[in-house]
XYZ file of N, CA and C in Angstrom:
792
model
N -117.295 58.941 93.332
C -116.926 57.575 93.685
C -117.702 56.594 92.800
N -116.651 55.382 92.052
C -117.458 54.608 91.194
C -118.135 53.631 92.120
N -119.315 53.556 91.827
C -120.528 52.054 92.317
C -120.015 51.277 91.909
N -119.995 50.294 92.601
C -119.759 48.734 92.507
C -121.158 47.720 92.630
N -121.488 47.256 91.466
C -122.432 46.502 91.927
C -122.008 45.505 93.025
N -123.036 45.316 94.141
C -122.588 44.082 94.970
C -123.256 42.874 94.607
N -122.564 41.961 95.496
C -122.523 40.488 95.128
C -124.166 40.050 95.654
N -124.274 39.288 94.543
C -126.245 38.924 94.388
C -126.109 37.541 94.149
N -126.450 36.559 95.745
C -126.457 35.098 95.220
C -127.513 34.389 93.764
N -127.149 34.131 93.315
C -128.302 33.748 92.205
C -129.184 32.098 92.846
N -129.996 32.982 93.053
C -131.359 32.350 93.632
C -132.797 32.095 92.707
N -133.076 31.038 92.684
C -134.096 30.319 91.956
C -135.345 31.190 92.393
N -135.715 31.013 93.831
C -136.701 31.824 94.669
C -136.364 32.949 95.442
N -135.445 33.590 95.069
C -135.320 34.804 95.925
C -135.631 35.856 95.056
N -135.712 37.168 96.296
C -136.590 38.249 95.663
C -134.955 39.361 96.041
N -134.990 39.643 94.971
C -133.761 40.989 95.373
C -132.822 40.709 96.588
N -132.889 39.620 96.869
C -131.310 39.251 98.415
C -129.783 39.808 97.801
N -129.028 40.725 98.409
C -127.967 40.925 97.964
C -127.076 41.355 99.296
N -125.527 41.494 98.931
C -125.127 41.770 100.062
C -124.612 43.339 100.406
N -124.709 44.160 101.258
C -124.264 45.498 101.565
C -123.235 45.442 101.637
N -122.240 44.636 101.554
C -120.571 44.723 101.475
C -120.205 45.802 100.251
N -118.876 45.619 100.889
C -118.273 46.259 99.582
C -118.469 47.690 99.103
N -118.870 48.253 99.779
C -119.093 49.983 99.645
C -118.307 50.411 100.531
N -117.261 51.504 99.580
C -116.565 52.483 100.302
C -117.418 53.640 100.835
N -116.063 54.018 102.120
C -116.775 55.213 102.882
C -116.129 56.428 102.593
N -116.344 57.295 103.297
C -115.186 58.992 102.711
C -114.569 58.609 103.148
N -114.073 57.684 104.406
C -112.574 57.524 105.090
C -111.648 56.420 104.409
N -112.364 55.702 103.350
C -111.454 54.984 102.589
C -111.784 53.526 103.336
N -112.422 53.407 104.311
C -112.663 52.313 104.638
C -113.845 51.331 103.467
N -113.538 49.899 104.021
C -114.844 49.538 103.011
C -116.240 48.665 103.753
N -117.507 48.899 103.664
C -118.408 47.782 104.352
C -118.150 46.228 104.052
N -117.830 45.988 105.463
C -117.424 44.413 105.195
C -118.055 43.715 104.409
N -117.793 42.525 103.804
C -118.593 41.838 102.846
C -119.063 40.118 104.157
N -120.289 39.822 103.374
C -120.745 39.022 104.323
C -121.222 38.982 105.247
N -121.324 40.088 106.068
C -122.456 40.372 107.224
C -123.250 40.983 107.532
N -123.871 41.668 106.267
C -125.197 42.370 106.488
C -125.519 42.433 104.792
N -126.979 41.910 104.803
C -127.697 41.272 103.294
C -129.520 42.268 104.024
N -130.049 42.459 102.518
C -131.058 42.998 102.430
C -131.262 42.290 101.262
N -132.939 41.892 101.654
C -133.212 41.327 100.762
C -135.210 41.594 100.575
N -135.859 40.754 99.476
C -137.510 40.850 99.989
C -138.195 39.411 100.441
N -139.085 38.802 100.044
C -139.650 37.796 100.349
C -138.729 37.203 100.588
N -138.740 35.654 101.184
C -138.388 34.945 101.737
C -138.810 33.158 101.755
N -139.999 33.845 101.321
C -141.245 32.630 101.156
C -141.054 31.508 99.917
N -140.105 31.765 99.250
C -140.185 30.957 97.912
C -138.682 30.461 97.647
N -138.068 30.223 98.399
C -136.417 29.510 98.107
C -136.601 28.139 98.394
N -135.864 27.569 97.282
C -135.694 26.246 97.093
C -134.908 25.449 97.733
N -134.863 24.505 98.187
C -133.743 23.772 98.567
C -132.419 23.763 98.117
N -132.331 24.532 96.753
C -131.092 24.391 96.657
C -130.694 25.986 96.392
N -131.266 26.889 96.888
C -131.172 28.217 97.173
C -130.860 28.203 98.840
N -131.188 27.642 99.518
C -130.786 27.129 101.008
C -129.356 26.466 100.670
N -128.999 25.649 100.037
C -127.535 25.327 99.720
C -126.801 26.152 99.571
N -126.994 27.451 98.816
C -125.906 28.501 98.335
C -126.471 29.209 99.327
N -127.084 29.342 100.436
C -127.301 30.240 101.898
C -126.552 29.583 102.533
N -126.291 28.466 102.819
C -125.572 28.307 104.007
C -124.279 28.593 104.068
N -124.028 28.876 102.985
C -122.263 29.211 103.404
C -122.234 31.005 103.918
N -123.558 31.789 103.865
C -123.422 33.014 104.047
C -123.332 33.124 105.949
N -123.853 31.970 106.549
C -123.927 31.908 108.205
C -124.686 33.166 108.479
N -125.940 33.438 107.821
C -126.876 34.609 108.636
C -127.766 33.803 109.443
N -127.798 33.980 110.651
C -128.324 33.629 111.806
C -129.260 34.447 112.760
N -129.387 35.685 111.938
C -130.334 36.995 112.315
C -131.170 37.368 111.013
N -132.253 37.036 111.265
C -133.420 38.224 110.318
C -134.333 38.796 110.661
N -134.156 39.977 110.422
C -135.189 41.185 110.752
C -136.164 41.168 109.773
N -137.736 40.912 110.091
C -138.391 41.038 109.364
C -139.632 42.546 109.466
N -139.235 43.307 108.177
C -139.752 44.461 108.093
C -141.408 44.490 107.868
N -141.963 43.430 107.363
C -143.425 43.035 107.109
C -144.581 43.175 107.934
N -145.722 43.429 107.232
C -146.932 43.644 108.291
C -146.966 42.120 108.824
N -148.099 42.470 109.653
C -148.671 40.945 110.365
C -149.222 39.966 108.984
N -150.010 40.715 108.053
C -150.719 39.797 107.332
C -149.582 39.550 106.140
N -148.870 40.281 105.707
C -147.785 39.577 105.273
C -146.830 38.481 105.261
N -147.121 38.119 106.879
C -146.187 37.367 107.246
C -146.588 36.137 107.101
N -148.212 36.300 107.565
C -148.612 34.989 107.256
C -148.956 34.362 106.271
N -149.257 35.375 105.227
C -149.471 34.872 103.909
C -148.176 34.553 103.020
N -147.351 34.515 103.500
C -145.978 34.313 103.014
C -145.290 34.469 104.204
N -144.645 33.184 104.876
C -144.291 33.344 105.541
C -142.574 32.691 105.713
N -141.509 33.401 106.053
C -140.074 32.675 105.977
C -140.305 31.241 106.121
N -139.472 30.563 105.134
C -139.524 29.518 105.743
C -138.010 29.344 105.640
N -137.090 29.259 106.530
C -135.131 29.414 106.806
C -134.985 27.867 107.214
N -133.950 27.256 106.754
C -133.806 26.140 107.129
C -132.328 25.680 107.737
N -131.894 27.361 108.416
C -131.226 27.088 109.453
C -131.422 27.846 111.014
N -130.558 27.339 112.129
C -131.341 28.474 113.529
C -130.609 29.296 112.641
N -132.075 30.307 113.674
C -131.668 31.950 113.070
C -132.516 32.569 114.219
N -131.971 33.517 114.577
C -133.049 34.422 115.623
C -133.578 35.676 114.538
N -134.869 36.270 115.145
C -135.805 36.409 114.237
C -136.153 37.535 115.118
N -136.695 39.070 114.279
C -136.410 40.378 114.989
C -137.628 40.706 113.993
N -138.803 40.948 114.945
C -139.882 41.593 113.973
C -140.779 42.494 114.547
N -141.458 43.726 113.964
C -142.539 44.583 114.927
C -143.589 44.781 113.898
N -144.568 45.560 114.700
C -145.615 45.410 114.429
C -146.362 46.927 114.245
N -146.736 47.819 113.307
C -147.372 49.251 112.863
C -148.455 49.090 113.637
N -148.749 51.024 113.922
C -150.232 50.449 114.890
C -150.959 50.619 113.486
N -152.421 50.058 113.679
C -153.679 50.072 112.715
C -153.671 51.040 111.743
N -153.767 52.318 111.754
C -153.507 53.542 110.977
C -152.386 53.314 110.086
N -151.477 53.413 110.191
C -150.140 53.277 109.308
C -149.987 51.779 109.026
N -150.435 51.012 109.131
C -150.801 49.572 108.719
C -151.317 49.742 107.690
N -152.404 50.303 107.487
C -153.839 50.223 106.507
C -152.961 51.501 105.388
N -152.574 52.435 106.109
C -151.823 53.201 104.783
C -150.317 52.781 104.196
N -150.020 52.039 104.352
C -148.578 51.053 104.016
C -149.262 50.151 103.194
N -150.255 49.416 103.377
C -150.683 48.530 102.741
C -151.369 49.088 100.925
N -151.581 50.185 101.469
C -152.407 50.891 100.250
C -153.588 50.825 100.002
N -154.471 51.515 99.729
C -155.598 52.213 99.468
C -156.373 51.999 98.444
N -157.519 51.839 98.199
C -158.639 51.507 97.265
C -158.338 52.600 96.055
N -157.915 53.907 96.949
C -157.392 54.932 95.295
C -156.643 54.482 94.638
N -155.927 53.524 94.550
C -154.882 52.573 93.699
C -155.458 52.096 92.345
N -156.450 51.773 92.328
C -157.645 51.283 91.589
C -157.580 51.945 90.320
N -158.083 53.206 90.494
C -158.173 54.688 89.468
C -157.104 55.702 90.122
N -155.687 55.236 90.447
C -154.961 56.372 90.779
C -154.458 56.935 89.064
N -153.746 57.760 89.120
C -152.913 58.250 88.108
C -151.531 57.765 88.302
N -150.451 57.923 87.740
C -149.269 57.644 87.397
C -148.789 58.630 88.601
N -149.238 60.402 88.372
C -148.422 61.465 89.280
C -149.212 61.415 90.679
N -150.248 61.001 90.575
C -150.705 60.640 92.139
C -150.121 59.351 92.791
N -149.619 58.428 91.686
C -148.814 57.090 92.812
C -147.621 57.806 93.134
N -146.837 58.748 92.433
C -146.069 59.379 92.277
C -145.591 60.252 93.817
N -146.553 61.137 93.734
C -146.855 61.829 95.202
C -147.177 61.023 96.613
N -147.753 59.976 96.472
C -148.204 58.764 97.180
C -146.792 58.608 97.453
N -145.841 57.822 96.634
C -144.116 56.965 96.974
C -143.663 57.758 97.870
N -143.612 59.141 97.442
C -143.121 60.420 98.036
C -142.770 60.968 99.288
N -144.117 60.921 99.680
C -145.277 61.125 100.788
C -144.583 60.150 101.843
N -145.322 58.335 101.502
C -144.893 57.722 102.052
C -143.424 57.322 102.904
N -142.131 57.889 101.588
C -140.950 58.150 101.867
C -140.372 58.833 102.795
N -141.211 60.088 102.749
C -141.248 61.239 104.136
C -141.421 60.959 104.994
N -142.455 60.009 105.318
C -142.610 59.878 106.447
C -141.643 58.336 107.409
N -141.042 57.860 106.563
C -140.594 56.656 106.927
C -139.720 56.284 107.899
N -138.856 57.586 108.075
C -138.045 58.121 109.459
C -139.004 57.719 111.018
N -139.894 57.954 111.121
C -141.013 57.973 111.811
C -141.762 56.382 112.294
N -142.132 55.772 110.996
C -142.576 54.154 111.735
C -141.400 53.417 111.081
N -140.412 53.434 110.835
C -139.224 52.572 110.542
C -137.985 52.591 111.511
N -138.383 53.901 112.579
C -137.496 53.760 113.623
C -137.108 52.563 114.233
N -138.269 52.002 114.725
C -138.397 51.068 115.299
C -137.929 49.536 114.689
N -138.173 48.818 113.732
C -137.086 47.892 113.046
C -135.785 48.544 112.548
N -135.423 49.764 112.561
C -134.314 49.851 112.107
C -133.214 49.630 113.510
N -133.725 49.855 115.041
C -133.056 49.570 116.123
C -132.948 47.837 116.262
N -134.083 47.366 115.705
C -133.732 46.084 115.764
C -132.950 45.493 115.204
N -133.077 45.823 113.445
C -131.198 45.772 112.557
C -130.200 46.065 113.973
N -129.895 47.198 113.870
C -128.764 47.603 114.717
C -128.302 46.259 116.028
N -129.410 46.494 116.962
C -129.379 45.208 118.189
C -128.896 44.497 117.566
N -129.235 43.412 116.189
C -128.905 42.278 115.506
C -127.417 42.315 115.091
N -126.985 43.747 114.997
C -125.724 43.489 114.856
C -124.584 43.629 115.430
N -125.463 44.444 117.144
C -124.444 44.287 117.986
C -124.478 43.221 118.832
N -125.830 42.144 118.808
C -126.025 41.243 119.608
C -125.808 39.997 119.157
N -125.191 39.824 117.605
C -125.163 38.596 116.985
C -123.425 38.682 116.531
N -122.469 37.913 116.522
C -121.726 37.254 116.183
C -121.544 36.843 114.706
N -122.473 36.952 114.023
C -122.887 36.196 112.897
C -123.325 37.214 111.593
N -123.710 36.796 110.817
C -124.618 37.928 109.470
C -125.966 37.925 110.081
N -126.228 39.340 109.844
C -127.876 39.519 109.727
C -127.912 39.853 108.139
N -129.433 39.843 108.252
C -130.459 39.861 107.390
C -131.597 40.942 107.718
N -131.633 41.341 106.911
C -133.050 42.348 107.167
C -133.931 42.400 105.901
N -135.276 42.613 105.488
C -135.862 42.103 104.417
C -137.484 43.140 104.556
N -138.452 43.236 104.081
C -139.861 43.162 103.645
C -140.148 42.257 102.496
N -141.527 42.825 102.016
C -141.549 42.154 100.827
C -141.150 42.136 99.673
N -141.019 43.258 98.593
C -140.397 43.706 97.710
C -138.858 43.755 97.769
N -138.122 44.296 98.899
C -136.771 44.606 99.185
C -137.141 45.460 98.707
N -137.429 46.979 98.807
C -137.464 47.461 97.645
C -137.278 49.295 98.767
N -138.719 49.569 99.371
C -139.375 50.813 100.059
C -138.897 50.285 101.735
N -138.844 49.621 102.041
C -138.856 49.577 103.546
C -137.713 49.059 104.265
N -137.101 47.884 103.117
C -135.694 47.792 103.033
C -134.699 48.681 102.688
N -135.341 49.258 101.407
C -134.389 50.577 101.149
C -133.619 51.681 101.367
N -134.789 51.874 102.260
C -134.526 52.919 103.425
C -133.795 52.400 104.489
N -133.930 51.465 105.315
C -132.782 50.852 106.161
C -131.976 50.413 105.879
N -131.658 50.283 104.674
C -130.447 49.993 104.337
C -129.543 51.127 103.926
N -130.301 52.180 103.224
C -129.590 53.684 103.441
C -128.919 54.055 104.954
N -130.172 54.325 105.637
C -129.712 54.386 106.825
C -128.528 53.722 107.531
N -128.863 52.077 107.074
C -127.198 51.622 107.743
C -126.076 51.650 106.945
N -126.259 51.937 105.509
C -124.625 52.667 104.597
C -124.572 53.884 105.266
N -125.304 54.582 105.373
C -125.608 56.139 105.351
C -124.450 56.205 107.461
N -124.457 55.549 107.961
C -124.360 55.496 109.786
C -122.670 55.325 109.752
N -122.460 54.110 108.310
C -121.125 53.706 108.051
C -120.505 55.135 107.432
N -120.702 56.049 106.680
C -120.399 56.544 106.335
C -119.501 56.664 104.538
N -121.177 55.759 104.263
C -121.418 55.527 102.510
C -121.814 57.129 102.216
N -120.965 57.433 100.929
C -121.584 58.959 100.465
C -122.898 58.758 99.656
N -123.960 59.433 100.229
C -125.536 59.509 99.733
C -125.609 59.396 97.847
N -124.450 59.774 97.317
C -124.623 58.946 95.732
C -124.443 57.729 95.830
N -123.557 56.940 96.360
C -123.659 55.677 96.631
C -125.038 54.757 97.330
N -125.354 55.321 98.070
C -126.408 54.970 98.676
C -128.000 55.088 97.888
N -127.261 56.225 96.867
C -129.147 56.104 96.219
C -128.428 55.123 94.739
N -127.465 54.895 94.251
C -127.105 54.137 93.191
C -127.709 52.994 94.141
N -127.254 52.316 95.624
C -127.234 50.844 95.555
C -129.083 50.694 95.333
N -129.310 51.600 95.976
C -131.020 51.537 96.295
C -131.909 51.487 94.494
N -130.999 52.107 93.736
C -131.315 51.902 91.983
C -131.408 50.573 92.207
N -130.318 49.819 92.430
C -129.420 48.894 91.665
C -130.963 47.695 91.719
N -131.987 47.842 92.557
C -132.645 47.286 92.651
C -133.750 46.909 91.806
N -133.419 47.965 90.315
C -134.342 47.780 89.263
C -134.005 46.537 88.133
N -132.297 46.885 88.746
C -131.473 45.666 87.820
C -131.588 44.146 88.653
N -131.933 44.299 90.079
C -131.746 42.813 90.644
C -132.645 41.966 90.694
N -133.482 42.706 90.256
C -135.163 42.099 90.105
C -136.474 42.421 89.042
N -137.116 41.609 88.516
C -138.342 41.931 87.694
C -139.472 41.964 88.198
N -139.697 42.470 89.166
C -141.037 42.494 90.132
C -142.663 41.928 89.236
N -142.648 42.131 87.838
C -143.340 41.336 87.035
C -142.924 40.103 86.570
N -142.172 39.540 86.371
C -141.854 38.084 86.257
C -141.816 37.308 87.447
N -141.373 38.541 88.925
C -141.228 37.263 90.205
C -142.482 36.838 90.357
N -143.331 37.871 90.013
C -145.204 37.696 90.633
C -145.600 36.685 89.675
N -145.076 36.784 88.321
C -145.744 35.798 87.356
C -145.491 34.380 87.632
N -143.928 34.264 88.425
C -143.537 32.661 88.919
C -144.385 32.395 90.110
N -144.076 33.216 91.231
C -144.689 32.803 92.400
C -146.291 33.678 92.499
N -147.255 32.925 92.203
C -148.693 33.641 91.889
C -148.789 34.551 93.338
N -149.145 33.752 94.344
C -149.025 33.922 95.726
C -148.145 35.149 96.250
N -147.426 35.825 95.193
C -146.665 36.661 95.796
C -147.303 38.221 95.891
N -147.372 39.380 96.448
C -148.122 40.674 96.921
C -146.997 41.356 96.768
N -145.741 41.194 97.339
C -144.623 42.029 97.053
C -145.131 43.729 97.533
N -145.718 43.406 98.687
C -145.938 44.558 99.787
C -147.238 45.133 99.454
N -148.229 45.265 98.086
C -149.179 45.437 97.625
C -150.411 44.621 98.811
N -151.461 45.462 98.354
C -152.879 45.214 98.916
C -153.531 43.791 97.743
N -152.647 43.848 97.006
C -153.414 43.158 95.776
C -152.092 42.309 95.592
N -152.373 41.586 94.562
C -151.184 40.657 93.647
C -150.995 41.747 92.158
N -150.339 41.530 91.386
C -149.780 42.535 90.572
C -150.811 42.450 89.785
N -151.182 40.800 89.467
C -152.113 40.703 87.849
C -153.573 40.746 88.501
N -153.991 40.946 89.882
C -155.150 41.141 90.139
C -155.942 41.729 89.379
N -157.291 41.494 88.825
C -158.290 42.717 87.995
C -158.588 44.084 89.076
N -158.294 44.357 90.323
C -159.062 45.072 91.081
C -157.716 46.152 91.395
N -156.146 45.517 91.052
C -155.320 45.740 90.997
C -154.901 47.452 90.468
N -153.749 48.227 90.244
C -153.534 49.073 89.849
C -153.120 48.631 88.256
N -153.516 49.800 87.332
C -152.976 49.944 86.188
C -151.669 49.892 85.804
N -151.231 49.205 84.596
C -149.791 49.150 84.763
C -148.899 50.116 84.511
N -149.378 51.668 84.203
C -148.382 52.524 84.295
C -148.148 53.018 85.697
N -149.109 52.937 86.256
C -149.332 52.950 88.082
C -148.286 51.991 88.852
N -148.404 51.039 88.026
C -147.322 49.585 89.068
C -146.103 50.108 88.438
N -145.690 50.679 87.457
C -144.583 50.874 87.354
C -143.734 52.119 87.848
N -144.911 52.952 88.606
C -144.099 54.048 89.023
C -143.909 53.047 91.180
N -145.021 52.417 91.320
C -144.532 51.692 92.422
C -143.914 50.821 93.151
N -143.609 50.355 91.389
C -142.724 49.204 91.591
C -140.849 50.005 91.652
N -140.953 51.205 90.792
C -139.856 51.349 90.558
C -138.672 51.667 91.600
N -137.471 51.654 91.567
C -136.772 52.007 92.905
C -135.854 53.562 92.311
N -137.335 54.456 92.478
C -136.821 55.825 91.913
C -135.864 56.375 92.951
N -134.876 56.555 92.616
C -133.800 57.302 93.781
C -134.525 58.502 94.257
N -135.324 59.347 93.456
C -136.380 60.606 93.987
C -136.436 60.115 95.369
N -137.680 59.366 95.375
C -138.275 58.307 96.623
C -137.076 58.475 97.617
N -136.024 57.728 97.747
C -135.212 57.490 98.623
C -134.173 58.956 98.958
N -134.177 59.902 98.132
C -133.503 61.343 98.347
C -134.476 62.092 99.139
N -135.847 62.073 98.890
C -136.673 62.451 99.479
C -136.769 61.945 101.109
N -136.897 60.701 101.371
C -136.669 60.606 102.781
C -135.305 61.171 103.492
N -134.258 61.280 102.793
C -133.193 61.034 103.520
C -133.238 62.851 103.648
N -133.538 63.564 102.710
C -133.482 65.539 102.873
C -134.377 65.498 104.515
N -135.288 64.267 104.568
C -136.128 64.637 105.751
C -135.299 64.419 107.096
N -134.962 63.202 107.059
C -133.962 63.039 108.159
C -132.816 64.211 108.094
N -131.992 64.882 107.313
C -130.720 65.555 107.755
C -131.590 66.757 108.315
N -132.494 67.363 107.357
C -132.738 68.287 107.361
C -133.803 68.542 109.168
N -134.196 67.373 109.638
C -134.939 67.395 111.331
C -133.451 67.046 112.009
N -132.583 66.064 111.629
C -131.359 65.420 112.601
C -130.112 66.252 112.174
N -130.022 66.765 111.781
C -128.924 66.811 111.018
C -127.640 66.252 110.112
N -128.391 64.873 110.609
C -126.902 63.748 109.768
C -128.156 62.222 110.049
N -127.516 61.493 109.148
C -127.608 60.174 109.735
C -127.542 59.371 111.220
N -125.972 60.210 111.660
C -125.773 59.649 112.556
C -126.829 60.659 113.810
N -127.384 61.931 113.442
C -128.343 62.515 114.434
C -129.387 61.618 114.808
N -129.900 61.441 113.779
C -131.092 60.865 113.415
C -131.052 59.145 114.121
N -129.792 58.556 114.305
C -129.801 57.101 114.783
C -129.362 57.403 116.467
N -129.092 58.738 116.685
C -128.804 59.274 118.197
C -130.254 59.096 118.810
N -130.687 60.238 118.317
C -132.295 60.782 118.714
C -133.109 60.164 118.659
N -133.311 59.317 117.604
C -134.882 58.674 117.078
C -134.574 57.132 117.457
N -133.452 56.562 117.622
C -132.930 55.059 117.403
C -132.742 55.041 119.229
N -132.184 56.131 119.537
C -131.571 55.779 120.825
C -130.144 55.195 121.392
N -129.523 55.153 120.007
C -127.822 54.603 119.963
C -127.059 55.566 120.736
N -126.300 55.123 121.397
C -125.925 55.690 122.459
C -123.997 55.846 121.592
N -123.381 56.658 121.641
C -122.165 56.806 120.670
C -121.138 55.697 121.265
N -121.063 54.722 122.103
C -120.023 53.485 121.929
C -120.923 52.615 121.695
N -122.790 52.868 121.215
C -123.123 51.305 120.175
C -122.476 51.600 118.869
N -122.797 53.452 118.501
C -122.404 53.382 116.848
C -120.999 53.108 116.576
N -120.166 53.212 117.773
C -118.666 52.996 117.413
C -118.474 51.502 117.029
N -119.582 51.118 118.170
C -119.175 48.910 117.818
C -120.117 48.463 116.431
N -120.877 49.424 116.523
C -121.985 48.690 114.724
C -120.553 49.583 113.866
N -119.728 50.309 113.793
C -119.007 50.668 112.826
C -118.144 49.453 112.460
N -117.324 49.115 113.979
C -115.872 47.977 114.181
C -116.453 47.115 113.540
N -117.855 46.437 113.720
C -118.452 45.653 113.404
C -118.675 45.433 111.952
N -119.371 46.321 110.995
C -119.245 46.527 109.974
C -118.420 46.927 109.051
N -117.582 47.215 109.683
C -116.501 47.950 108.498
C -114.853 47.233 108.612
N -114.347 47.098 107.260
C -113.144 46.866 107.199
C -111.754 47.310 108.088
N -111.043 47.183 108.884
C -110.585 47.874 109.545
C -109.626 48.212 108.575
């Protein structure tokens, strides 16, 4: 099945916002366009990046971000919107955030690190990924779902919700690529100084990682995202196991997040 790039508002201050429309499923159906966007920061849109938002009517955002993320960059939306966010306990906080080995890691140890992290993401991403879902059986409207980068935490929930529609997993690790083309994670940091883009550090920090290091963490290696998803089939057996068991979707929510999402 050929990829379609999807539609990417061109935004002054946005970080990777694009829309999940527009992907076919094996049944020939297509993901509606316009009501479900993944995106990263949030913190840096202009007033006239809010102009070319309002015609999208998202009125739901899920925010995937730690606590200190939030406040150090924090949404600023300048329309109502209801707002869906949780919170990691301490442990998986402090290892999401990343580690002082960053410093003097290697290239194949950030490597194993993405990996690692990926594996386990089924596990503390359960929990905002039910809140996506709620948002889209409880809203009328477009959601939004986001971290900082768009990149690792978005990625994955956004697999997960192509992956529920019944997007074929090449599609799903192309859109999760597509994210090398929608963004320069070194030029956004160079505009907005202030920006971490999910890091413990800022990119050009001195205390920072080396730059063959940022580039294996910055990158949106499909490895990374094949790797989580072998974990989920291979404990759930499917996507849709995995949003039974671990999510708690009961089979007439996934039927209404389908009606909901998908082209009839």
């Amino acid at each position: 099945m050929t990829f379609r790039p999807p539609y990417q508002p061109q935004l002054s201050g946005g970080c990777n916002l694009r829309d999940l429309g527009g992907h076919q499923t094996a049944t020939g159906q297509e993901v509606r366009k316009g009501v479900i966007y993944r995106s990263g920061v949030l913190a840096y849109l202009t007033p006239s990046d809010h102009c070319c938002l309002a015609r999208s009517q998202i009125r739901a955002i899920v925010d995937l971000r730690r606590p200190d993320e939030i406040a150090e960059e924090p949404t600023d939306w300048k329309f109502p919107v209801r707002r869906f966010a949780y919170r990691l306990d301490a442990e998986r906080e402090a290892a999401q955030r990343g580690s002082p080995w960053m410093q003097s890691a290697t290239p194949d140890e950030a490597r194993r690190f993405m990996l690692q992290s990926y594996e386990s993401m089924h596990e503390w991403l359960a929990q905002p990924l039910r809140a996506i879902f709620d948002a889209v059986l409880d809203e009328d409207v477009a959601v939004l779902f986001h971290c900082s980068a768009g990149k690792d935490r978005t990625g994955f929930c956004a697999a997960i919700v192509l992956g529920l529609l019944g997007v074929s997993e090449e599609t799903i690790l192309a859109e999760y690529a597509f994210t090398d083309k929608a963004v320069d994670f070194v030029d956004f940091a160079a505009r907005h100084r202030a920006a971490r883009l999910g890091l413990a550090v800022r990119l050009d920090a001195p205390e920072g990682p080396r730059a063959d290091v940022m580039r294996v963490l910055t990158r949106a290696d499909p490895d990374y995202l094949r790797a989580a998803l072998a974990v989920v089939t291979g404990r759930y057996g499917s996507v849709e196991g995995y949003v039974r068991q671990a999510l708690g979707l009961a089979p007439e929510q996934i039927a209404a997040i389908r009606y909901q999402l998908l082209d009839a």
